[in-house]
mmCIF file of C-alpha atoms and ligand atoms in Angstrom:
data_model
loop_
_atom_site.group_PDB
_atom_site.id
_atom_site.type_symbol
_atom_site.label_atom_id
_atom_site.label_comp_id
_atom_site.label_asym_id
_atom_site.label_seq_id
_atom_site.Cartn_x
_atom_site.Cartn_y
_atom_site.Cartn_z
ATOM 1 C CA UNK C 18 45.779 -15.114 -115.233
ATOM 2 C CA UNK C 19 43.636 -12.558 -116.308
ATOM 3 C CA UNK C 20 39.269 -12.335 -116.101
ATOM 4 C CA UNK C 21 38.098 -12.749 -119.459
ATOM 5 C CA UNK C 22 37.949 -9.896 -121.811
ATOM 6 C CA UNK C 23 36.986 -9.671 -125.227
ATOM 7 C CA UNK C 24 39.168 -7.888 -126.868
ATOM 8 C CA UNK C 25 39.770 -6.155 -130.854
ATOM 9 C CA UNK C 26 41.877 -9.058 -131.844
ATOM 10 C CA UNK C 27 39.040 -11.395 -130.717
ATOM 11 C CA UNK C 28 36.287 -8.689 -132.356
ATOM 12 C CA UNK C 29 38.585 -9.159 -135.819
ATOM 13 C CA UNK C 30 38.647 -12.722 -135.345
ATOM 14 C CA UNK C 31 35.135 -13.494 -135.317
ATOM 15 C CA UNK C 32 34.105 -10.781 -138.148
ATOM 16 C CA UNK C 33 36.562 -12.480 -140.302
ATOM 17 C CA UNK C 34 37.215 -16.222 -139.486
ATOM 18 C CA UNK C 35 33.971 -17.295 -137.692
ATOM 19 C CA UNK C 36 30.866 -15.295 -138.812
ATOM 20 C CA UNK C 37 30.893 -16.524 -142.193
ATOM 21 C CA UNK C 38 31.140 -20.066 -141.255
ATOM 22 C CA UNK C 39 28.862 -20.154 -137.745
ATOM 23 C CA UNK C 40 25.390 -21.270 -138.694
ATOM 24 C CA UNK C 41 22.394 -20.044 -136.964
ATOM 25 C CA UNK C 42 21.597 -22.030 -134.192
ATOM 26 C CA UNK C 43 23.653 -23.802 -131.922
ATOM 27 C CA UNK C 44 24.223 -26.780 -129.453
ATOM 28 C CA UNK C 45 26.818 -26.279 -127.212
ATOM 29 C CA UNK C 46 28.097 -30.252 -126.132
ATOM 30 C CA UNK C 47 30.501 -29.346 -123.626
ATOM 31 C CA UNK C 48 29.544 -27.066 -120.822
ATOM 32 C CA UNK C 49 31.044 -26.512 -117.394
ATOM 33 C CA UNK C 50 28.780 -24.979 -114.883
ATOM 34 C CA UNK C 51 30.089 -24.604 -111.404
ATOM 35 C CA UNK C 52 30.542 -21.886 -108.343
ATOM 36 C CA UNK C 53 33.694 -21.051 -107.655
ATOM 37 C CA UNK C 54 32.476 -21.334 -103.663
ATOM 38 C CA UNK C 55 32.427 -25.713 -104.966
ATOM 39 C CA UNK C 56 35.998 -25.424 -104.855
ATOM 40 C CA UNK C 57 36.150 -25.219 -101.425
ATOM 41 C CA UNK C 58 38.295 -25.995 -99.020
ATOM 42 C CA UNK C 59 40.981 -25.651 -102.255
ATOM 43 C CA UNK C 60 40.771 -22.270 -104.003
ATOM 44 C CA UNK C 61 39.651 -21.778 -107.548
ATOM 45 C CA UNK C 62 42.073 -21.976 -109.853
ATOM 46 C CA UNK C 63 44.027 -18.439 -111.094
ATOM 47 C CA UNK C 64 42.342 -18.893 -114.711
ATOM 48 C CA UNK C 65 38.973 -18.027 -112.879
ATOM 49 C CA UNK C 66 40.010 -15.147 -110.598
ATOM 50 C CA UNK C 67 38.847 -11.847 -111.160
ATOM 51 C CA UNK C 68 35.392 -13.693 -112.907
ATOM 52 C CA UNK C 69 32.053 -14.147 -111.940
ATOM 53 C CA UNK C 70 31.322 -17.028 -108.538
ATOM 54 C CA UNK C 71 28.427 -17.763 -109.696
ATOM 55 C CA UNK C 72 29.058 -19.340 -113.372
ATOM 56 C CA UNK C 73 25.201 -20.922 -113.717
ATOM 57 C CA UNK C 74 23.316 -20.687 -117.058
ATOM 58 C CA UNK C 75 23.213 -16.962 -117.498
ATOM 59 C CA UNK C 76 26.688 -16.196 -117.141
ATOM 60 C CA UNK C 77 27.125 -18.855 -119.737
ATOM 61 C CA UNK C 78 25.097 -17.296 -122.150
ATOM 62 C CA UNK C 79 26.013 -14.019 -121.611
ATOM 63 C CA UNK C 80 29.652 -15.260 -122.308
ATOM 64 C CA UNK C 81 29.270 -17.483 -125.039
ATOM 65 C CA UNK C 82 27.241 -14.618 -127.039
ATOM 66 C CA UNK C 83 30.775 -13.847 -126.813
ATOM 67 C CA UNK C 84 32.044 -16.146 -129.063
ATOM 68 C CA UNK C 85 28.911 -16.964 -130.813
ATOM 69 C CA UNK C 86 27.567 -13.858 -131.185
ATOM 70 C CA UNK C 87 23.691 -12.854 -132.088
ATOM 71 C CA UNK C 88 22.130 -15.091 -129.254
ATOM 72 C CA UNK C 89 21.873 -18.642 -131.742
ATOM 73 C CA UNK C 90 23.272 -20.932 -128.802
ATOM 74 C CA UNK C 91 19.946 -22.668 -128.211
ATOM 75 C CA UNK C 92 21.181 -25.746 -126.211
ATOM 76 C CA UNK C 93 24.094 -26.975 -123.908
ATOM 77 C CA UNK C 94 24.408 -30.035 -122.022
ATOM 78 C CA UNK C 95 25.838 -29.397 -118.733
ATOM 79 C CA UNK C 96 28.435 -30.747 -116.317
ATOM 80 C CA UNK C 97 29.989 -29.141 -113.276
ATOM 81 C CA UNK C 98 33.866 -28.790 -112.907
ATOM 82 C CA UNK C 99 34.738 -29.227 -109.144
ATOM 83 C CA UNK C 100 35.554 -32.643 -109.424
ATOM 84 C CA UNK C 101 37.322 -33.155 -106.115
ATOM 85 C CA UNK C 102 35.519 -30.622 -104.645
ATOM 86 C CA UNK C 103 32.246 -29.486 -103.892
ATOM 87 C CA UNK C 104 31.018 -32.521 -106.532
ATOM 88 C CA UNK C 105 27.596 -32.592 -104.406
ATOM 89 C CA UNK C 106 27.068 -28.903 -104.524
ATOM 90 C CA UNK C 107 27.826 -28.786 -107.664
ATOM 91 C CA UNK C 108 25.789 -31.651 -109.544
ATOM 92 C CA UNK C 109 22.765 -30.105 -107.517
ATOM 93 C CA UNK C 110 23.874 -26.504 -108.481
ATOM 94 C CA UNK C 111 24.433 -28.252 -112.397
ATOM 95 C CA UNK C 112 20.039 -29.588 -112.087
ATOM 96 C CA UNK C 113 19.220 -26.856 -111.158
ATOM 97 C CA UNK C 114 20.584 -24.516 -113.454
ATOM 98 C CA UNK C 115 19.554 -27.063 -115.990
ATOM 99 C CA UNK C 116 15.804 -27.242 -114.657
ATOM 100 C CA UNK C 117 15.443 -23.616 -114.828
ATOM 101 C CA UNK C 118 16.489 -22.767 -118.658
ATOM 102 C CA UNK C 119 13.999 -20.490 -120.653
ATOM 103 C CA UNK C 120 12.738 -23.204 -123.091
ATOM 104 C CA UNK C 121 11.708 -23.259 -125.453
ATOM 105 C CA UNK C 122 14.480 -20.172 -126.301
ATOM 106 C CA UNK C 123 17.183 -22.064 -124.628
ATOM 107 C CA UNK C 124 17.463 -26.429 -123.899
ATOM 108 C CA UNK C 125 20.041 -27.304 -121.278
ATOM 109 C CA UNK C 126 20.318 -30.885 -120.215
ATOM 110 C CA UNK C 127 22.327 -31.848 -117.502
ATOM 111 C CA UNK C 128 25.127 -35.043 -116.903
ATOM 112 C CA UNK C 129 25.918 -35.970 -113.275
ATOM 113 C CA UNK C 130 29.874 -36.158 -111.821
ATOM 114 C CA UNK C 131 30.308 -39.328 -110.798
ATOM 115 C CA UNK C 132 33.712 -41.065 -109.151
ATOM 116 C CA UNK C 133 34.245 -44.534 -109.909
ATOM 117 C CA UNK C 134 33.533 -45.813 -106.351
ATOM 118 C CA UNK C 135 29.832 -44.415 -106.524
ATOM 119 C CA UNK C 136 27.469 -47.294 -105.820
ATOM 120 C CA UNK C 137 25.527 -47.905 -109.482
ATOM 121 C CA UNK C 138 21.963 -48.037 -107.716
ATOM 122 C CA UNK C 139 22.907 -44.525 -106.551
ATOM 123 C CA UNK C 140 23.566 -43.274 -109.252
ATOM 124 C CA UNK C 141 19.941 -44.476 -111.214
ATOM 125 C CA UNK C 142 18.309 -42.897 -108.557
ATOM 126 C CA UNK C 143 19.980 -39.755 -108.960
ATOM 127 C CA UNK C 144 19.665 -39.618 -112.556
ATOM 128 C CA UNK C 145 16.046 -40.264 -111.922
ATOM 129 C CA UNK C 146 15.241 -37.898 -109.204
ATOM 130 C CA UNK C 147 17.009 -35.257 -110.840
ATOM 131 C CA UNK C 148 16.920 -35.538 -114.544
ATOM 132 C CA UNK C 149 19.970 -35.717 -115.659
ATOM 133 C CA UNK C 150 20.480 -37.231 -119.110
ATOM 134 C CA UNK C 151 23.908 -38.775 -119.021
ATOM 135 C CA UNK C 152 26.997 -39.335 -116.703
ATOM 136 C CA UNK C 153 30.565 -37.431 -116.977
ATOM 137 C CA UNK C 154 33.638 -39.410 -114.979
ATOM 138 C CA UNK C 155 37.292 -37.377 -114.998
ATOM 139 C CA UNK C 156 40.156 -39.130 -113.985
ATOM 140 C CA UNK C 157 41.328 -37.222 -111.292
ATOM 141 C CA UNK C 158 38.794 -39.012 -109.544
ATOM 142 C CA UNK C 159 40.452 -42.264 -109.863
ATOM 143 C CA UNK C 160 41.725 -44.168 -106.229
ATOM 144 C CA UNK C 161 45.133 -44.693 -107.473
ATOM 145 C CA UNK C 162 48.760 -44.432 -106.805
ATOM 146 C CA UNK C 163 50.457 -42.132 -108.829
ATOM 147 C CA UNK C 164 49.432 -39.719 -111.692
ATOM 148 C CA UNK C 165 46.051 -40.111 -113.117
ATOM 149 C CA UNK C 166 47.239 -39.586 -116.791
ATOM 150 C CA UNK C 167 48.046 -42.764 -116.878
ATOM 151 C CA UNK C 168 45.098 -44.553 -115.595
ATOM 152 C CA UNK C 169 43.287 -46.941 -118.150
ATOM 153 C CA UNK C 170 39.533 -46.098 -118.594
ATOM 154 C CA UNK C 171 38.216 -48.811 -116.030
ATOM 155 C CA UNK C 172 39.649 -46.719 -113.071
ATOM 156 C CA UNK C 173 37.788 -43.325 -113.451
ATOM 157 C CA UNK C 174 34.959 -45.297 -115.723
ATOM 158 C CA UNK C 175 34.066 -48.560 -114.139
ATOM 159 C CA UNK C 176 32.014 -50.770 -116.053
ATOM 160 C CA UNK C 177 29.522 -50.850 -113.819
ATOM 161 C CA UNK C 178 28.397 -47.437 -114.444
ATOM 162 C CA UNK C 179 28.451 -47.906 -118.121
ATOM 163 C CA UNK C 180 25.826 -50.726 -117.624
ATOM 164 C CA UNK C 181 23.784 -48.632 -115.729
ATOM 165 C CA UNK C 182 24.525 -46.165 -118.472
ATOM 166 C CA UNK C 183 23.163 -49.035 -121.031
ATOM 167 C CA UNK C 184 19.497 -49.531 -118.855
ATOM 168 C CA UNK C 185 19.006 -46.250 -118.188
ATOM 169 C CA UNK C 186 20.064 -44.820 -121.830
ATOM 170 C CA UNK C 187 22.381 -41.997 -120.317
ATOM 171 C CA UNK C 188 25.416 -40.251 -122.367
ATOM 172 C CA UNK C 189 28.591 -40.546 -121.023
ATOM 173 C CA UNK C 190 31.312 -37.954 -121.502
ATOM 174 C CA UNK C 191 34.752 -39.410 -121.472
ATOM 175 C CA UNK C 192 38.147 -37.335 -121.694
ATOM 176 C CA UNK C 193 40.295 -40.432 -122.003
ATOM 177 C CA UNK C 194 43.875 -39.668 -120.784
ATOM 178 C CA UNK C 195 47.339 -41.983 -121.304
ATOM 179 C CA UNK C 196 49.460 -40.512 -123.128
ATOM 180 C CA UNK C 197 48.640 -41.399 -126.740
ATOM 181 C CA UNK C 198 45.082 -41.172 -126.024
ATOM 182 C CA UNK C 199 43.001 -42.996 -128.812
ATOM 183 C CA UNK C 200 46.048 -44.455 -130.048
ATOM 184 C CA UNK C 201 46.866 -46.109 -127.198
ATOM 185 C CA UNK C 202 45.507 -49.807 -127.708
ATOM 186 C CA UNK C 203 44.317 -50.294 -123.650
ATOM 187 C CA UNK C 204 42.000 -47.127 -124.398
ATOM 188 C CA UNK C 205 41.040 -48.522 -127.574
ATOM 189 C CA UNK C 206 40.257 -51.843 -126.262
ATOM 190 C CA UNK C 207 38.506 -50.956 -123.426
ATOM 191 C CA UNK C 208 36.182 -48.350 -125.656
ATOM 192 C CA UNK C 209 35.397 -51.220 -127.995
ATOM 193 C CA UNK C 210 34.144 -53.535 -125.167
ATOM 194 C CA UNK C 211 32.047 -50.938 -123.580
ATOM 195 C CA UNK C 212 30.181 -50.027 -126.663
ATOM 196 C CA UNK C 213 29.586 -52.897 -127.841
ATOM 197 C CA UNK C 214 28.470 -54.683 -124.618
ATOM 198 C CA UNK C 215 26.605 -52.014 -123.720
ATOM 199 C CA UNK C 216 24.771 -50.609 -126.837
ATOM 200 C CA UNK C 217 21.906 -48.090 -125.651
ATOM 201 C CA UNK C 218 24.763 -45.978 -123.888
ATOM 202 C CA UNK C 219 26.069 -43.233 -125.383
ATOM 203 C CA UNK C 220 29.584 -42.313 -125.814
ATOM 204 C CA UNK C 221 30.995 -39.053 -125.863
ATOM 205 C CA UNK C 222 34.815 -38.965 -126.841
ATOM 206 C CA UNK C 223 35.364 -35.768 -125.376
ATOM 207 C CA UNK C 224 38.593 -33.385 -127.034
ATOM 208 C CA UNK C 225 38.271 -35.409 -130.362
ATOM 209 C CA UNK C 226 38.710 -38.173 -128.940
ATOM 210 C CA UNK C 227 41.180 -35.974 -126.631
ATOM 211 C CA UNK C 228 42.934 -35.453 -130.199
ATOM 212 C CA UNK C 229 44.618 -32.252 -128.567
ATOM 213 C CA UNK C 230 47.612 -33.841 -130.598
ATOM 214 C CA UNK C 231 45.637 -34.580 -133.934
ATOM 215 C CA UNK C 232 47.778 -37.599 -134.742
ATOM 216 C CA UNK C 233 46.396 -39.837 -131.918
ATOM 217 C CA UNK C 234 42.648 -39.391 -133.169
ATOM 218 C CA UNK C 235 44.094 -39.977 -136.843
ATOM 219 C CA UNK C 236 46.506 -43.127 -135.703
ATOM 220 C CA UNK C 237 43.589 -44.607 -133.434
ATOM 221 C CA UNK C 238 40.338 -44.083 -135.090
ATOM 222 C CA UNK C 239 40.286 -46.607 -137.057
ATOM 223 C CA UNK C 240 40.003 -48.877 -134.158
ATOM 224 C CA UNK C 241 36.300 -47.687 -132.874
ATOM 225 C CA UNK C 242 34.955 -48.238 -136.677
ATOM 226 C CA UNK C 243 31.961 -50.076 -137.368
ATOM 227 C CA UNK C 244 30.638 -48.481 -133.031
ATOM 228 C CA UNK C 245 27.043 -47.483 -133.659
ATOM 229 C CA UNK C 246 27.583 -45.502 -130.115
ATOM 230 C CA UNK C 247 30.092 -43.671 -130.210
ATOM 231 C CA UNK C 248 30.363 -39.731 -130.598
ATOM 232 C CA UNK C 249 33.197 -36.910 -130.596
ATOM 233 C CA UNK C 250 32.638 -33.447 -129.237
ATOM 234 C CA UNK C 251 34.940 -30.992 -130.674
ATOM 235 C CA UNK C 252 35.709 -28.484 -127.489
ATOM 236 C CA UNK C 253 38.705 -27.186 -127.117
ATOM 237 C CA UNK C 254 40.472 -28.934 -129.956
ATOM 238 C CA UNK C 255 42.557 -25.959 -131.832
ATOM 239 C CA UNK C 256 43.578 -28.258 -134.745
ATOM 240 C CA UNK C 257 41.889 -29.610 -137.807
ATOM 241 C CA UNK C 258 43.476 -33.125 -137.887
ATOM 242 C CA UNK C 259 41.360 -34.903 -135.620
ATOM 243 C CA UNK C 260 37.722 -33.710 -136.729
ATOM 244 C CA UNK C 261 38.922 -34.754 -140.228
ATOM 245 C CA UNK C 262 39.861 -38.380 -139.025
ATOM 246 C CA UNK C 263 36.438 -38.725 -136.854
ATOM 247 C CA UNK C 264 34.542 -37.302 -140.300
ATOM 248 C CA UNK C 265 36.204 -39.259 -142.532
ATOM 249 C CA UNK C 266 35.519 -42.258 -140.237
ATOM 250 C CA UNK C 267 32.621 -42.121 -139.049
ATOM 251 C CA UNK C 268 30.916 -39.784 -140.926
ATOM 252 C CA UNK C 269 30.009 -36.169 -140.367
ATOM 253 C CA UNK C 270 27.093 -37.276 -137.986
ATOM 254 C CA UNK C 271 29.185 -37.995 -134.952
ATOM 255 C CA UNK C 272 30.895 -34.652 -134.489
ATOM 256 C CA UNK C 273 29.539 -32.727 -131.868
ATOM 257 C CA UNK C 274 30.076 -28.893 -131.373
ATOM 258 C CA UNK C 275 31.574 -28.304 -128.061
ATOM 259 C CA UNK C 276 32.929 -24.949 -126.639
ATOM 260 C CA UNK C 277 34.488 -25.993 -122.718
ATOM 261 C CA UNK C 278 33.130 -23.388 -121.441
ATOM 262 C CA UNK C 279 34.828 -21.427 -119.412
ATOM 263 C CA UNK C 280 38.199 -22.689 -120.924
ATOM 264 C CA UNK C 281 37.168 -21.308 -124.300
ATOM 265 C CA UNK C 282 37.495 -18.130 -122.469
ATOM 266 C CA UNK C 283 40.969 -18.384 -122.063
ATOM 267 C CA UNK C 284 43.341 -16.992 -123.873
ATOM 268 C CA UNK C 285 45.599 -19.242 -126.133
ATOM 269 C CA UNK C 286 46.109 -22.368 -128.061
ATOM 270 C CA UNK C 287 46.994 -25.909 -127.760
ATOM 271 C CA UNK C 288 49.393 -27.852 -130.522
ATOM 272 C CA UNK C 289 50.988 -30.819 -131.184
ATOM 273 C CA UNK C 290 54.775 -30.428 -130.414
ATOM 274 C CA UNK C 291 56.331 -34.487 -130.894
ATOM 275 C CA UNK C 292 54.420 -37.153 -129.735
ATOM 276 C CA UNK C 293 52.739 -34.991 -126.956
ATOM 277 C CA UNK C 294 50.827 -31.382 -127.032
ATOM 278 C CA UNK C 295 50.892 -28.442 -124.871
ATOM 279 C CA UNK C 296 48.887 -25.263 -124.143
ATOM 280 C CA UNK C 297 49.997 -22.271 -125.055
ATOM 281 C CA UNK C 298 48.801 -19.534 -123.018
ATOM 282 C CA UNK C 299 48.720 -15.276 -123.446
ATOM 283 C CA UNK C 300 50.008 -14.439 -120.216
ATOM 284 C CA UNK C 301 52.893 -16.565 -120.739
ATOM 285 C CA UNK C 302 53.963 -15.366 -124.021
ATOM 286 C CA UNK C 303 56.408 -12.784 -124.819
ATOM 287 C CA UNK C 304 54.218 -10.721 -126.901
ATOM 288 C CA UNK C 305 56.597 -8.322 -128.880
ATOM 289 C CA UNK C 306 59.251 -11.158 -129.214
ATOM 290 C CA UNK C 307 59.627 -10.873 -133.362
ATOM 291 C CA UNK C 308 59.057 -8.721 -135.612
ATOM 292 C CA UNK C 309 55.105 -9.010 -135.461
ATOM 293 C CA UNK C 310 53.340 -8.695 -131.893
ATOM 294 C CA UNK C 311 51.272 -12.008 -131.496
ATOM 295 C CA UNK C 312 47.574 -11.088 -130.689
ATOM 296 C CA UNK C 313 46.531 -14.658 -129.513
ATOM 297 C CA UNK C 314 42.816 -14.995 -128.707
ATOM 298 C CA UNK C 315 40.035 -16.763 -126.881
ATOM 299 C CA UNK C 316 40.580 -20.670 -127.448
ATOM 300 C CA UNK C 317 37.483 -20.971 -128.085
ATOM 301 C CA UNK C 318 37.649 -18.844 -131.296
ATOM 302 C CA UNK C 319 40.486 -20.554 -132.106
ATOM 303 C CA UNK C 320 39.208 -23.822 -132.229
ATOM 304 C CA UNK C 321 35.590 -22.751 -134.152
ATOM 305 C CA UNK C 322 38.565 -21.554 -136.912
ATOM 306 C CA UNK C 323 39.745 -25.030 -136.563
ATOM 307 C CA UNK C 324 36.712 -26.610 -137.078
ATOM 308 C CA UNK C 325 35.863 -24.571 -140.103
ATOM 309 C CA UNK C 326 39.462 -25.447 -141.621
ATOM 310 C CA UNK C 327 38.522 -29.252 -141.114
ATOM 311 C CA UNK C 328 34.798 -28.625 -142.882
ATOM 312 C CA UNK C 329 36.433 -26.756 -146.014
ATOM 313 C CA UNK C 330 39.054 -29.134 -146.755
ATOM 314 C CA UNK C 331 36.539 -32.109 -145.904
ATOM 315 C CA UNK C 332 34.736 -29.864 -148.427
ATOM 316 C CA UNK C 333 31.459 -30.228 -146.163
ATOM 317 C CA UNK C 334 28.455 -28.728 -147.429
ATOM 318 C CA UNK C 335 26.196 -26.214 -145.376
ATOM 319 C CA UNK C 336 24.095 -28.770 -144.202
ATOM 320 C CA UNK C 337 26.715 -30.821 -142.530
ATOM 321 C CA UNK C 338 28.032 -27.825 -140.834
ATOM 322 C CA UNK C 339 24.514 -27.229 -139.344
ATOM 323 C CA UNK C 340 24.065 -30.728 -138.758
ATOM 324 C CA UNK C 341 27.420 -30.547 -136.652
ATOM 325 C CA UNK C 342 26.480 -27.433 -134.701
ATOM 326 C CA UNK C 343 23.447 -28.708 -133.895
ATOM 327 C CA UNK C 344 21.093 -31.391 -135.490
ATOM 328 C CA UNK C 345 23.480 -34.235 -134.686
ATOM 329 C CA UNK C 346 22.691 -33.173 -130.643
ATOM 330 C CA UNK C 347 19.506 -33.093 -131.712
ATOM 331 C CA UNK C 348 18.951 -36.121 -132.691
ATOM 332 C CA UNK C 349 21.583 -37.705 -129.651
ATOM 333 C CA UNK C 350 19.541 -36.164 -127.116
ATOM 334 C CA UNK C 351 15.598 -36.460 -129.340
ATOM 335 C CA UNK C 352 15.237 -32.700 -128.896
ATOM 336 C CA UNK C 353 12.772 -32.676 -131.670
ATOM 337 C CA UNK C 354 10.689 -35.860 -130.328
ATOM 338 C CA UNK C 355 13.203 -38.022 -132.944
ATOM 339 C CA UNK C 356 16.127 -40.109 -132.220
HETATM 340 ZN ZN1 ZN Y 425 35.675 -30.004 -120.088
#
């Protein structure tokens, strides 16, 4: 694949489908901040060669301004992305950055990579020495045989780290897998017990609620209702379906702007095709195939279009928009002394 390039489809894009929709000031819940060096000994993957090693803070907001033009991303929360790799390097490389944003123009807070087998006390202290304001687990961390898609959430998310989660009052981000995601009653279940056992932790349904296939958010929501704990970030998500459900749900205050930075970079979409989804990229497309050329852009565009198709027919007012983009971080993470 291709570095990143903004190009005049993208520059069309935004003028028309996401300027007169993006508010001012945005809070970015999804953020990947890594080196490609953390990769190592495995190479970086092809959808990062030919861009920057060093992806820290700046890069980010030099590339976001991208997508959200005019400089109004005022906040991220952080993660790195070399989960089997460098997760060390990273997490300290993740602090750091995180440490080192220009407040008050820009608030970055940071969420450690953890794998299931690290000890809880470890993980306090960590979050304690180095500031970190919530936890993110991946399930290609789990010890398992066979393919991590289908673990349940107790293998990449152990309980254990949810309690310490609950005493420490830490966010978690969680991209459930299994096939159905949210519709999938072990997920469901499991969710459920968490949150309500554990009540000052934080949940952050990553993807919708991985909704990448809208119909799993809108079949399974209904079994988190009444969770006092539980959020969705929107990154990556190209459809409308699921950020309806979650809003008609739980209420517009639970949606969380996410980008997924650096895959909002890419170049693409993902749909719902059956009972499954799948990513559609540019460089595998046959561009000139029909009697239109396709000019696909940056997923992240096409997922802010998303989100503003979800917000019109939800009939949303301006407010609510803002309050998605940014006040309902806010408030998650007290950025404005309030919880
Ligand atoms: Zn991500």
């Amino acid at each position: 694949m291709a570095a990143w390039t903004l190009q005049e489809a993208d520059q069309e894009f935004i003028a028309r489908e996401v300027e007169p929709f993006l508010p001012d000031r945005i809070f970015d819940a999804h953020v990947h901040l890594f080196c490609q060096s953390h990769y190592a000994p495995a190479v970086p993957p092809a959808y990062l060669h030919g861009n920057p090693e060093r992806i820290g803070l700046e890069a980010y907001r030099h590339y976001i301004d991208w997508i959200h033009p005019g400089g109004r991303t005022v906040g991220a929360l952080c993660f790195g992305l070399t989960f089997t790799g460098d997760r060390d390097g990273n997490n300290t490389f993740v602090a750091a950055e995180v440490a080192a944003a220009p407040r008050p123009e820009m608030v970055a807070l940071g969420q450690l990579v953890i794998p299931p087998e690290q000890d809880p006390e470890q993980i306090r202290e960590m979050v304690r020495r180095d500031g970190y304001v919530g936890l993110k687990c991946y399930h290609t961390m789990a010890k398992i045989e066979g393919p991590t898609w289908n673990a349940p959430i107790e293998d990449y998310l152990p309980e254990e780290h949810v309690r310490i989660a609950h005493e420490e009052g830490l966010s978690i981000t969680l991209h459930m897998v299994r096939d159905r995601a949210l519709a999938d009653p072990v997920n469901q279940a499991t969710i459920r017990r968490y949150c309500e056992r554990y009540p000052n932790m934080r949940l952050i349904l990553a993807h919708a609620a991985r909704g990448f296939n809208p119909w799993h958010t809108i079949e399974g929501i209904a079994s988190l209702s009444g969770l006092n704990n539980v959020w969705f970030d929107t990154s990556a998500v190209t459809e409308a379906g699921a950020f309806e459900a979650i809003v008609e749900t739980f209420g517009h205050e639970r949606l969380l702007y996410g980008t997924d930075f650096p895959i909002s970079h890419m170049r693409g979409r993902c749909v719902a095709i059956g009972d499954s989804f799948h990513w559609f990229y540019a460089e595998d497309m046959n561009l000139d195939e029909k009697h239109i050329a396709l000019r696909p852009v940056l997923i992240g565009l096409e997922s802010l279009r998303s989100i503003r198709l979800a917000a019109r027919r939800l009939k949303l007012s301006d407010q609510q928009v803002e309050d998605i983009f940014y006040n309902n971080a806010a408030r998650l993470f007290s950025l404005n002394g309030s919880r």
